[in-house]
Tab-separated table of C-alpha atoms in Angstrom:
chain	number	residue	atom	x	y	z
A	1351	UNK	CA	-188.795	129.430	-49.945
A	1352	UNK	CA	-188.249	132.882	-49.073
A	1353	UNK	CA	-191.240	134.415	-47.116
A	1354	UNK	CA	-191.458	138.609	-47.409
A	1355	UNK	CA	-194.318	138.985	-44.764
A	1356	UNK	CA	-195.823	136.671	-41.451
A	1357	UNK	CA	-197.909	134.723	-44.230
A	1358	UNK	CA	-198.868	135.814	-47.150
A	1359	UNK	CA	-202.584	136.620	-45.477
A	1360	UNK	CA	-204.404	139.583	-47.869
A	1361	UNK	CA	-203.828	142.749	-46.340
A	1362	UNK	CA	-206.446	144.475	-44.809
A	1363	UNK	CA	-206.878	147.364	-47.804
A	1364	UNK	CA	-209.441	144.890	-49.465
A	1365	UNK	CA	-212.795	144.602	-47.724
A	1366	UNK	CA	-214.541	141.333	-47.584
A	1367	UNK	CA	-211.065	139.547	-47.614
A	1368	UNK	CA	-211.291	136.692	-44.962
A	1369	UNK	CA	-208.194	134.646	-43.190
A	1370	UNK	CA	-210.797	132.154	-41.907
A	1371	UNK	CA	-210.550	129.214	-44.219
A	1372	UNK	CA	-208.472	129.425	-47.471
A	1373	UNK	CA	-210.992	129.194	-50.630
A	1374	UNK	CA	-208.006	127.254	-51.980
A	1375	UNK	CA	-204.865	125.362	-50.598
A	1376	UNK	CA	-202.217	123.750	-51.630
A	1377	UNK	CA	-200.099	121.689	-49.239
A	1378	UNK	CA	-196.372	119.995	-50.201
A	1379	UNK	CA	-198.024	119.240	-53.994
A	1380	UNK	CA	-196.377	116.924	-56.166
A	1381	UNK	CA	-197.445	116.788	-59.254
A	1382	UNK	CA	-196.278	116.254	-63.285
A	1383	UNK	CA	-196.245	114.915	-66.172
A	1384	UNK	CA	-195.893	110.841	-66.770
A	1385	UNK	CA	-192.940	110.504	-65.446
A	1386	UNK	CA	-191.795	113.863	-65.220
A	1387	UNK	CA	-192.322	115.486	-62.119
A	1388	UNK	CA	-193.004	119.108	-62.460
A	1389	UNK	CA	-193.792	120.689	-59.478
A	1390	UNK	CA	-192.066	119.646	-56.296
A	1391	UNK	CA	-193.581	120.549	-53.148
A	1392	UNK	CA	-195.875	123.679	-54.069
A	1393	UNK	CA	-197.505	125.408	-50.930
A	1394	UNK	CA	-200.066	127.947	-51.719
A	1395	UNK	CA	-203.090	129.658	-50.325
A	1396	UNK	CA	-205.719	131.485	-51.688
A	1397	UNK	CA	-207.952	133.522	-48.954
A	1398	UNK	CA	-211.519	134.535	-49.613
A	1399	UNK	CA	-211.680	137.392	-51.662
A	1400	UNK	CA	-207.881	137.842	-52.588
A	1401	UNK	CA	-206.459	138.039	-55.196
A	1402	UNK	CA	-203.049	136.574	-55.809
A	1403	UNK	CA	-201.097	136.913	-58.413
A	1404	UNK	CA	-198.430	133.695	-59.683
A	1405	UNK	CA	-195.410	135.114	-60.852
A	1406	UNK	CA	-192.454	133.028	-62.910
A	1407	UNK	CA	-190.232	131.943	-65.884
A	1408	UNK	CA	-191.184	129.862	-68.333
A	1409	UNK	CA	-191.285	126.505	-67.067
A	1410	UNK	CA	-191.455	127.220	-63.650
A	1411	UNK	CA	-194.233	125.117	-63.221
A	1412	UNK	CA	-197.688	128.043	-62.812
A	1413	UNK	CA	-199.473	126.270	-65.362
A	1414	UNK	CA	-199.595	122.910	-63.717
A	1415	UNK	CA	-200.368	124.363	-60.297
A	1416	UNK	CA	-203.735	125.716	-61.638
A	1417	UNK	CA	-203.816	122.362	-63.237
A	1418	UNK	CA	-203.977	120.570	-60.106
A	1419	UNK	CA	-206.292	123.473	-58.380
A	1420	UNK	CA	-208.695	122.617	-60.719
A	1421	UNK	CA	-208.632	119.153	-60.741
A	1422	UNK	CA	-207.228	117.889	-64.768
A	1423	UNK	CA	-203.989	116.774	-62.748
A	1424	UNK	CA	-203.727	114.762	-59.656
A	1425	UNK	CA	-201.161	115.740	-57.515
A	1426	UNK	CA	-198.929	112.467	-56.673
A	1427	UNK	CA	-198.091	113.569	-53.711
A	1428	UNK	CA	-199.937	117.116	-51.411
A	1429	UNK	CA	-203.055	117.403	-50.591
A	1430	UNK	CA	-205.491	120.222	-52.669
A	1431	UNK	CA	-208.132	121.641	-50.169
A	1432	UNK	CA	-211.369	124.042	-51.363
A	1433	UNK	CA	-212.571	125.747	-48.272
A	1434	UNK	CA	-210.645	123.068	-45.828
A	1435	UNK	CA	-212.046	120.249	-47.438
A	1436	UNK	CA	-209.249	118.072	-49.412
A	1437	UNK	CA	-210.158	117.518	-52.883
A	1438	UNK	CA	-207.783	115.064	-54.311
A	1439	UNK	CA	-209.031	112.664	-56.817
A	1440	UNK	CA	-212.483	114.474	-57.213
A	1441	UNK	CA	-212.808	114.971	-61.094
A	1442	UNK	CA	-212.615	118.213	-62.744
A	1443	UNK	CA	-215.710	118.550	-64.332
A	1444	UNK	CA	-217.497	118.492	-60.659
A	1445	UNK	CA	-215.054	121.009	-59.058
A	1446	UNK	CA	-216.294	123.407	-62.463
A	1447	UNK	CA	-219.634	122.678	-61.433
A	1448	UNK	CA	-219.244	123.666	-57.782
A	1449	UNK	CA	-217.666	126.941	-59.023
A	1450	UNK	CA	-214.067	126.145	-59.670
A	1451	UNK	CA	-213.163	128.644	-63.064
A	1452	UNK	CA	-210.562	128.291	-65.060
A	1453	UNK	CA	-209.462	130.843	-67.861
A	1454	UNK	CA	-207.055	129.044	-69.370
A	1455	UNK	CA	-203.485	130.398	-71.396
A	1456	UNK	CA	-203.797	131.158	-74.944
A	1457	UNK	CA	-207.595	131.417	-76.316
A	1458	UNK	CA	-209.768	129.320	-74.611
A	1459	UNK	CA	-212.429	129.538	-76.855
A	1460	UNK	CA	-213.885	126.866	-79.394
A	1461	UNK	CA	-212.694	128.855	-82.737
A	1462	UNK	CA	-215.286	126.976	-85.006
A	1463	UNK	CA	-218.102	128.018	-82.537
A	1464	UNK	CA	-219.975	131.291	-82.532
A	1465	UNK	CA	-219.677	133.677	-79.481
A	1466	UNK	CA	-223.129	132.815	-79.048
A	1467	UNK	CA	-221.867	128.862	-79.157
A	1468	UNK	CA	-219.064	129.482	-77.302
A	1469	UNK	CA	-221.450	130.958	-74.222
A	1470	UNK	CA	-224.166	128.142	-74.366
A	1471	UNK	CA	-221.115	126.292	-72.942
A	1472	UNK	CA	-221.312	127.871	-69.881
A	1473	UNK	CA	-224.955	126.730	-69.284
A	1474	UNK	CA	-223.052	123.264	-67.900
A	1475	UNK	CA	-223.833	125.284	-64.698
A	1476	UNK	CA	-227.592	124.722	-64.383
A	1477	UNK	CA	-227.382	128.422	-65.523
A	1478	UNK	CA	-230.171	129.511	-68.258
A	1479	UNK	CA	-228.913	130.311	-71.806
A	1480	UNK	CA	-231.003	133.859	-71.643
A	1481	UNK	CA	-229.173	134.707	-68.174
A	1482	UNK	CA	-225.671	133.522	-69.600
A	1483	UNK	CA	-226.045	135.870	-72.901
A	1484	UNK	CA	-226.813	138.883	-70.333
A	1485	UNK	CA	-224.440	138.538	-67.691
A	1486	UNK	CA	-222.010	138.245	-70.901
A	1487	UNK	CA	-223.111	141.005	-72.735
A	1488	UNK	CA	-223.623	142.972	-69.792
A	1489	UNK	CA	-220.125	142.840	-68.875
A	1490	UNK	CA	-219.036	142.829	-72.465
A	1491	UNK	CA	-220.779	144.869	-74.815
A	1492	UNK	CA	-218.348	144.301	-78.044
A	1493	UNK	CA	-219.360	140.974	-77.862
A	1494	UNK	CA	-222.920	141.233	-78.249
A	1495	UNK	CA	-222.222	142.953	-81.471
A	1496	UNK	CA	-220.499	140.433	-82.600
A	1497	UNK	CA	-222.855	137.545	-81.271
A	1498	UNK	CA	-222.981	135.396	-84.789
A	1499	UNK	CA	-219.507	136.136	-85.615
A	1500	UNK	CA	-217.047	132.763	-85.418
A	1501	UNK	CA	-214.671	133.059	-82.164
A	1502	UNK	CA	-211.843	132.612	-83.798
A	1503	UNK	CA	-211.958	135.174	-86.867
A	1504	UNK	CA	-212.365	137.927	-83.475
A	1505	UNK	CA	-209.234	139.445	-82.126
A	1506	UNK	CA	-207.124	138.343	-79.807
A	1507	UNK	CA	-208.372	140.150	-76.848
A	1508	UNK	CA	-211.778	139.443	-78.399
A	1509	UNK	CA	-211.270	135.813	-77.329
A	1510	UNK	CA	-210.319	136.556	-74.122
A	1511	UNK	CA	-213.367	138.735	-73.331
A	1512	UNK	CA	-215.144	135.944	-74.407
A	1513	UNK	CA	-213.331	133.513	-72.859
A	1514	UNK	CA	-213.965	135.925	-69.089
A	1515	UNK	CA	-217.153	136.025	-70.196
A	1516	UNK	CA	-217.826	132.405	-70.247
A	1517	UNK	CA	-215.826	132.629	-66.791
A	1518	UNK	CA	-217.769	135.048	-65.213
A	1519	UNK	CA	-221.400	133.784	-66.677
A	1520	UNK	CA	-220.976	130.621	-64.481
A	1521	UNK	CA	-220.654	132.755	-61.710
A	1522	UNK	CA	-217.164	131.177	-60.277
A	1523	UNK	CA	-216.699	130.776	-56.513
A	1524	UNK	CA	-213.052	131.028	-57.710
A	1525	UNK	CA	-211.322	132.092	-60.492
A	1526	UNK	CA	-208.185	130.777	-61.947
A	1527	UNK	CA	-206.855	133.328	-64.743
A	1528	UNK	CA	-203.654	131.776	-66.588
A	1529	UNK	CA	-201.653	133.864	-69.114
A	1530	UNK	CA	-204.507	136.533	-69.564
A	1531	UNK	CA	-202.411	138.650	-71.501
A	1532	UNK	CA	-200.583	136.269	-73.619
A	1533	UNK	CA	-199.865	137.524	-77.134
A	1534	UNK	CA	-201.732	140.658	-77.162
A	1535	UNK	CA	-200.920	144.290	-77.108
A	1536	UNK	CA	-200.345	145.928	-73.552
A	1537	UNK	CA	-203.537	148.538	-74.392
A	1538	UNK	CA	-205.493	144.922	-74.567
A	1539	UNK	CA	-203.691	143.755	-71.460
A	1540	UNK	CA	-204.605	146.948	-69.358
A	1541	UNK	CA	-208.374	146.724	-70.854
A	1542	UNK	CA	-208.793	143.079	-69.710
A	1543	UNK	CA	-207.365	143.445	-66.403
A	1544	UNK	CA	-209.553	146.584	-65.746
A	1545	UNK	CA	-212.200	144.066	-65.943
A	1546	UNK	CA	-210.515	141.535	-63.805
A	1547	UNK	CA	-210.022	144.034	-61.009
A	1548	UNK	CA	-213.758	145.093	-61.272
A	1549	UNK	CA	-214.570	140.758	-61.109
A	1550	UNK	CA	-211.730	140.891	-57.676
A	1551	UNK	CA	-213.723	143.883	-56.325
A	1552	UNK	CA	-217.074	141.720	-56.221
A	1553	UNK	CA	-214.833	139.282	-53.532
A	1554	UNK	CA	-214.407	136.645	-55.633
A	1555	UNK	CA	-210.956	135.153	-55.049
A	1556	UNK	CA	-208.600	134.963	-57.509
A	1557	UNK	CA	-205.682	133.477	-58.237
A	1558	UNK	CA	-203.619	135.245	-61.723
A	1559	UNK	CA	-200.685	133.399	-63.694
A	1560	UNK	CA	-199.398	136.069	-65.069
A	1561	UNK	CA	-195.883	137.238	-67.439
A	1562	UNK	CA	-196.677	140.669	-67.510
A	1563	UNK	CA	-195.880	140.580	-63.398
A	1564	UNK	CA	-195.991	144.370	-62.816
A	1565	UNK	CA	-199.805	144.621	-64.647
A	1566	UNK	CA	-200.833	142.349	-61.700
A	1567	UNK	CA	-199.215	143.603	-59.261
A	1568	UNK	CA	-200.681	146.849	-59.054
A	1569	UNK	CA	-204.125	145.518	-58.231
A	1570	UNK	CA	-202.860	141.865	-56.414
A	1571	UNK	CA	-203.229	141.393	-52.693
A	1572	UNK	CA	-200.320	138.885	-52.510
A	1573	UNK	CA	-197.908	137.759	-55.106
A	1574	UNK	CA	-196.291	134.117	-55.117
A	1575	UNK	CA	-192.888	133.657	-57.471
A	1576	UNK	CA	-192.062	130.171	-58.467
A	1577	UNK	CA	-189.512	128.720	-59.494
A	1578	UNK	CA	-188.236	125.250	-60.300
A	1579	UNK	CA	-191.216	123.595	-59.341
A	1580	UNK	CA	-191.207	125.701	-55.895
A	1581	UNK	CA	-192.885	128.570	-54.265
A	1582	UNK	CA	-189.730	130.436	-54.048
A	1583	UNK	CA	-191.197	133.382	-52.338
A	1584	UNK	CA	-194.567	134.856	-50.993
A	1585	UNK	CA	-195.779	137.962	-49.601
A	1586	UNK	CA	-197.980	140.864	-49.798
A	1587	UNK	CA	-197.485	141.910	-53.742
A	1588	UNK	CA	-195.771	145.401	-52.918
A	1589	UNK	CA	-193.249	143.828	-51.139
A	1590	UNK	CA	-192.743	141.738	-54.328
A	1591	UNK	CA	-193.133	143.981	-56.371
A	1592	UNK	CA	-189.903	145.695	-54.866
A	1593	UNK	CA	-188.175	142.938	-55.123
A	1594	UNK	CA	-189.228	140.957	-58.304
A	1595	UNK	CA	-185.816	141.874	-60.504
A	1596	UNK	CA	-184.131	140.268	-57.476
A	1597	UNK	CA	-186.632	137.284	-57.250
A	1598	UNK	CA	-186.582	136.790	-61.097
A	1599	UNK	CA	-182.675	137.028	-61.439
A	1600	UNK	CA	-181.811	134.706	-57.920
A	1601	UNK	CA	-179.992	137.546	-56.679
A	1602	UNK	CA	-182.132	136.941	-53.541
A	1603	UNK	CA	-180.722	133.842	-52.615
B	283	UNK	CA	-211.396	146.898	-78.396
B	284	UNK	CA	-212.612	150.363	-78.708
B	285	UNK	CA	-215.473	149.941	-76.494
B	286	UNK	CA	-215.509	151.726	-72.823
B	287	UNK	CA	-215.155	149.658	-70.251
B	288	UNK	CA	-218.784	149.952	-67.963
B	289	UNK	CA	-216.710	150.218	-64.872
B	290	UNK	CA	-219.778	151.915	-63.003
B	291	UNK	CA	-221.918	148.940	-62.954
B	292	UNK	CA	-221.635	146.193	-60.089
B	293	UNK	CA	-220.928	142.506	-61.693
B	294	UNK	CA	-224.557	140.917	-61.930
B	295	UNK	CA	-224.850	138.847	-59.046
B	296	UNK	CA	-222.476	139.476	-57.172
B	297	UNK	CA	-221.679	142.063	-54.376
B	298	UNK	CA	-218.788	142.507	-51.878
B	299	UNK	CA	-219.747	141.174	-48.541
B	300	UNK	CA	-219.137	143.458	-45.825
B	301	UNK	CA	-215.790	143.067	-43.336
B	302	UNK	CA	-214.964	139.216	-41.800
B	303	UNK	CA	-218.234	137.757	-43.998
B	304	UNK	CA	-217.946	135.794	-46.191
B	305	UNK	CA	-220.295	136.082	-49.691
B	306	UNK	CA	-223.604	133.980	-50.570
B	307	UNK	CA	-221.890	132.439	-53.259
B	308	UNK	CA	-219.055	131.011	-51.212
B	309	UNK	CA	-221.198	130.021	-48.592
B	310	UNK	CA	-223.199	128.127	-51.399
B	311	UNK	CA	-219.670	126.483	-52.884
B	312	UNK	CA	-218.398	125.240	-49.216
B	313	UNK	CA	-221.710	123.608	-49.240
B	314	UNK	CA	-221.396	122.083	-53.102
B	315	UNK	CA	-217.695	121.608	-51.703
B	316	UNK	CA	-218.681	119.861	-48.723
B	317	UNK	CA	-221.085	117.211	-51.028
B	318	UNK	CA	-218.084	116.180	-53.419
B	319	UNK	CA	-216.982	112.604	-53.446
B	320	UNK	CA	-213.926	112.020	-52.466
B	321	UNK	CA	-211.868	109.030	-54.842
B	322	UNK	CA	-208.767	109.290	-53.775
B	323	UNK	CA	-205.616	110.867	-54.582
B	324	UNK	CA	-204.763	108.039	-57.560
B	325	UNK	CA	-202.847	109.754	-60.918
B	326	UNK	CA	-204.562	108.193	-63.992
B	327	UNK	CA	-207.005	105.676	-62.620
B	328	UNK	CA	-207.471	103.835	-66.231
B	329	UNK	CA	-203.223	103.129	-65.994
B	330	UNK	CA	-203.633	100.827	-63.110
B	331	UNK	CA	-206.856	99.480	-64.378
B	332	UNK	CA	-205.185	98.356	-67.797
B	333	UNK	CA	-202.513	96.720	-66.343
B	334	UNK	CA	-205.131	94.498	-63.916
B	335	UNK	CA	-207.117	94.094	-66.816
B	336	UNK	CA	-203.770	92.796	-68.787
B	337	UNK	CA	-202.678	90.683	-65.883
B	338	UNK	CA	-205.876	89.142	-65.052
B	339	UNK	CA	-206.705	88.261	-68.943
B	340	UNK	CA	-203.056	86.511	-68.057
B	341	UNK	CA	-203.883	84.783	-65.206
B	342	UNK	CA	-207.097	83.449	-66.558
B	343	UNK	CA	-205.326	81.466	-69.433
B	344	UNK	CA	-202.938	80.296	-66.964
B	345	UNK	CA	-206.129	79.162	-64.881
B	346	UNK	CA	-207.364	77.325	-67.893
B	347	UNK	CA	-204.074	75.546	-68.663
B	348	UNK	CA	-203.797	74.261	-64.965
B	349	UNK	CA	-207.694	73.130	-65.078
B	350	UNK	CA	-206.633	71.229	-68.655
B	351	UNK	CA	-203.823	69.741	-67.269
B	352	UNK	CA	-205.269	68.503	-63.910
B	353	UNK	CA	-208.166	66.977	-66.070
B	354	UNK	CA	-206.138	65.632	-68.851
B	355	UNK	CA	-203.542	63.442	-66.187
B	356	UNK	CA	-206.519	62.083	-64.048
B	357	UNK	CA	-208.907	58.988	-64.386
B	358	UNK	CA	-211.167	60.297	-61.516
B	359	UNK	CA	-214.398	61.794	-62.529
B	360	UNK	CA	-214.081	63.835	-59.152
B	361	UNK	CA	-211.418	65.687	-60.300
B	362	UNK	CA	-212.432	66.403	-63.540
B	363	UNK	CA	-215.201	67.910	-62.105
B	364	UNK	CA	-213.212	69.876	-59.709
B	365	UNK	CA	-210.914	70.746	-63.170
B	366	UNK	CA	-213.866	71.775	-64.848
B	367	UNK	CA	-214.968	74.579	-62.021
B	368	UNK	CA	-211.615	75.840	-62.475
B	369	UNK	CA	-211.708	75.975	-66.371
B	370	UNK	CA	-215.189	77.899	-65.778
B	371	UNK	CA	-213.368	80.333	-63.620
B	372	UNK	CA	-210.325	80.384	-65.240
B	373	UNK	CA	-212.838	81.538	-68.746
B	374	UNK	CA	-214.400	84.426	-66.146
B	375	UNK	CA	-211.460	85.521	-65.317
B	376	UNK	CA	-210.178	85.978	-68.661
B	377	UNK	CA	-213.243	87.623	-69.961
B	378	UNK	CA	-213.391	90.077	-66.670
B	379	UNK	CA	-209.729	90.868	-67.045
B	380	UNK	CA	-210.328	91.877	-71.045
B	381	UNK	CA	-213.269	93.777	-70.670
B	382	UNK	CA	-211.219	96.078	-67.931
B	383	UNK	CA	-208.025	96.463	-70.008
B	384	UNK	CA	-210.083	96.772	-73.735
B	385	UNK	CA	-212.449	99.561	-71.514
B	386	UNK	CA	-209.523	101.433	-69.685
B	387	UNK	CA	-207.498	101.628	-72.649
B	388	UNK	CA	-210.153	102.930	-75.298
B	389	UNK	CA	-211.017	105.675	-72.672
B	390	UNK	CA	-207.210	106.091	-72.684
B	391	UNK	CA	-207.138	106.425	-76.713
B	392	UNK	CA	-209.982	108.670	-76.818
B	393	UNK	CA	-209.332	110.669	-74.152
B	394	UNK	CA	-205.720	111.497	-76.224
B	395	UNK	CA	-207.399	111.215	-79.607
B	396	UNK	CA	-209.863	114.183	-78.878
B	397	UNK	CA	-207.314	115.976	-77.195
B	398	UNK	CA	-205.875	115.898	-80.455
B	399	UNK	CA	-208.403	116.774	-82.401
B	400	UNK	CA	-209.421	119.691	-80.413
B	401	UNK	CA	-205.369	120.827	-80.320
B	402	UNK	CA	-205.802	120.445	-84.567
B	403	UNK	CA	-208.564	121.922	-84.328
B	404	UNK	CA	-207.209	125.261	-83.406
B	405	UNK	CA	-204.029	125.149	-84.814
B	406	UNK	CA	-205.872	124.630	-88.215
B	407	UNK	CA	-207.994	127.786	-87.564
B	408	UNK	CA	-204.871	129.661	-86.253
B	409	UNK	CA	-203.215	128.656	-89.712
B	410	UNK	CA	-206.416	129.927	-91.568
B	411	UNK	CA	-206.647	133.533	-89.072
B	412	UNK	CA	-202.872	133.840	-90.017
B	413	UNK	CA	-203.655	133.539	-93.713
B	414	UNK	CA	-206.183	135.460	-93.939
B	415	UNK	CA	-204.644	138.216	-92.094
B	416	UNK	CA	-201.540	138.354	-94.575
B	417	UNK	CA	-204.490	138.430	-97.709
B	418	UNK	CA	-205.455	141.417	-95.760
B	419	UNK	CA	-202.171	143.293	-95.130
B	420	UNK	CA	-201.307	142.527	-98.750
B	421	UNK	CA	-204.835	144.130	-99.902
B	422	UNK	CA	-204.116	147.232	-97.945
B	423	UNK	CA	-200.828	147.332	-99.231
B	424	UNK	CA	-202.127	147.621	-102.762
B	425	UNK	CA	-204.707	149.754	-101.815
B	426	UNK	CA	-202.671	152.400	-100.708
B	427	UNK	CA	-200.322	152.134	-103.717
B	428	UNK	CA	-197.252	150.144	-104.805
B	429	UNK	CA	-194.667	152.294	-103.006
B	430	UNK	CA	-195.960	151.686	-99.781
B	431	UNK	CA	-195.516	148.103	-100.178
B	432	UNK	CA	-192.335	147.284	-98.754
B	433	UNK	CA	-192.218	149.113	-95.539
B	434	UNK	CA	-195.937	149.019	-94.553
B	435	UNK	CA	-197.211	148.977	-91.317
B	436	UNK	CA	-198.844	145.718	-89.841
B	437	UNK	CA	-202.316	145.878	-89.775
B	438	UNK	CA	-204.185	146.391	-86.012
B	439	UNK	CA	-205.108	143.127	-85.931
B	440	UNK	CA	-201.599	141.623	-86.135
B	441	UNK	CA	-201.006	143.639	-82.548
B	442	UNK	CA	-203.364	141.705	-80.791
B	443	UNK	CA	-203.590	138.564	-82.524
């Protein structure tokens, strides 16, 4: 692994980011498939209040690392920590409760479900209905229009709003973002990630899989690039950003 | 996706704490954090219980065969006895050992039949968006006149579908 900076600590341009305990960490993680192992040794951190983007080919093995941050896949070997506490084993469904989000690739939304459905889901939370529909439409104004309408005859980037909207009405300690932009047009792209920068500038941390690497970049703190199964290099996401052709293509090694 | 983005507005609920604090909310999840119970670092719990299940169901017939045989090839009312405890065990064995295998391996099944249904799910209503999406293009097509048809432009929602 190829390390661009003393760390990969947020700089200091973000207020409210803190190098005190890492909302999320991932030490030597081993993790996969059956018997397919897919990631081999992943070290990551996520600081309080950063946002870091995950940058990679197909395959590389991004998915399955927010798999195992939130909890669906047990690493095999590693250790997961949420704010220094390891968290292996512990079931997904009570890391979601304590405030572990994940958006997840594609459309994470129940098609056959209203958007009105589709938010009641986020009451798992202890969170009232009426406060969920708010904070939703709040944020999201299109989708109160369309309250009744069935989530999957909405667009694309529809889906995802709701989808962030279910995110953000559980009010998530941190946020795991996979594949925002997957499928839709870059005018969608830019839209949704004006509203994931405006979600980063509240200090939740964040931690973006993303394709579209330059789109992240410009707002990221740090920037991660996998490959194989490995954190081939991390630093602050300039520096990647500089380098990423180089990163993507090997031509660093 | 015409609508302005509020970008004014503060999230509801949530504010930036100042410099080297940390925020209310992750104060609150080190806390929830802090209360989780820990199980253990085990991939796929129900694999390993199936296959104690499986071999205790197994040992427990063997049990019962030994118990048989020790009180078939004895005169000794003792030791039937003593065969008979074992044949009780041997049965509670078996039953213990089936109930954990037939439990751990329906949660298996169901856990990968809804999966399943919830993947079909979706790629049934993809399959039914993508229709209905064509029936649309090919409406607008005719709408705007049989010469257009050929080379006509795909509709907005195609771009972000």
């Amino acid at each position: 692994m190829s390390t661009l900076a003393d760390g990969h600590g947020p700089p200091a341009s973000r207020p409210g980011v803190s190098r005190s305990s890492p909302a999320l960490e991932l030490r030597g993680v081993r993790a996969g498939y059956g018997t397919i192992d897919v990631l081999h040794g992943v070290d990551l951190v996520l600081h309080e209040g950063e946002v870091l983007a995950l940058l990679g080919a197909n395959g590389a093995g991004k998915s399955t690392t927010l798999k195992v941050a939130t909890g669906q896949i047990v690493p095999s070997a590693g250790t997961v920590s949420l704010c220094g506490r390891e968290v292996n084993g512990v079931p997904f469904d009570a890391l979601a409760r304590a405030g572990v989000c994940l958006v997840p690739e594609g459309r994470g939304v129940f098609p056959n479900l209203t958007v009105t459905e589709n938010l009641r889901m986020a009451t798992f939370t202890g969170t009232s209905f009426r406060e969920v529909l708010d904070r939703a439409f709040q944020q999201f104004p299109r989708l109160a229009q369309r309250r009744k309408q069935t989530a999957g005859t909405l667009s694309g980037g529809e889906q995802q709003m709701l989808a962030l909207a279910r995110a953000l009405a559980t009010a998530p300690a941190v946020l795991l973002l996979d594949e925002l932009s997957m499928g839709l047009a870059p005018l969608v792209v830019q839209e949704l990630y004006t509203h994931v920068q405006r979600i980063a500038a509240t200090g939740v941390p964040i931690l973006v899989v993303e394709q579209f690497a330059y789109e992240v970049l410009a707002f990221a703190d740090a920037a991660a690039v996998m490959q194989g199964g490995r954190v081939h290099a991390v630093g602050p996401a300039a520096d990647i950003a500089d380098q990423l052709q180089d990163l993507y293509l090997g031509a660093s090694e | 996706m015409t609508d302005p983005v509020p970008t004014d507005e503060p999230l509801q609920g949530a504010a930036m704490p100042p410099d080297g604090e940390t925020s209310p909310r992750l104060d609150q999840f080190r806390a929830e954090v802090a209360n989780l119970k820990v199980r253990g670092g085990a991939a796929e719990p129900e694999r390993w219980a199936t296959v104690l299940g499986l071999l205790l169901a197994v040992a427990g017939v063997g049990l019962g065969v030994i118990a048989y045989n020790k009180s078939h090839h004895t005169q000794k009312s003792l030791d039937q006895g003593d065969a008979f405890i074992v044949a009780l065990v041997a049965v509670s064995v078996t039953v213990i050992g089936a109930v954990l295998w037939l439990r751990n391996s329906l949660t298996r099944w169901f856990r990968y039949w809804l999966l399943r249904l919830v993947y079909e799910d979706r790629e049934q209503t993809d399959r039914l968006i993508a229709t209905l999406d064509r029936i649309d293009g090919h409406l607008a097509r005719l709408d705007r006149g049989p010469g257009t048809a050929a080379g006509a432009a795909p509709t907005p929602s195609d771009t972000t579908r």
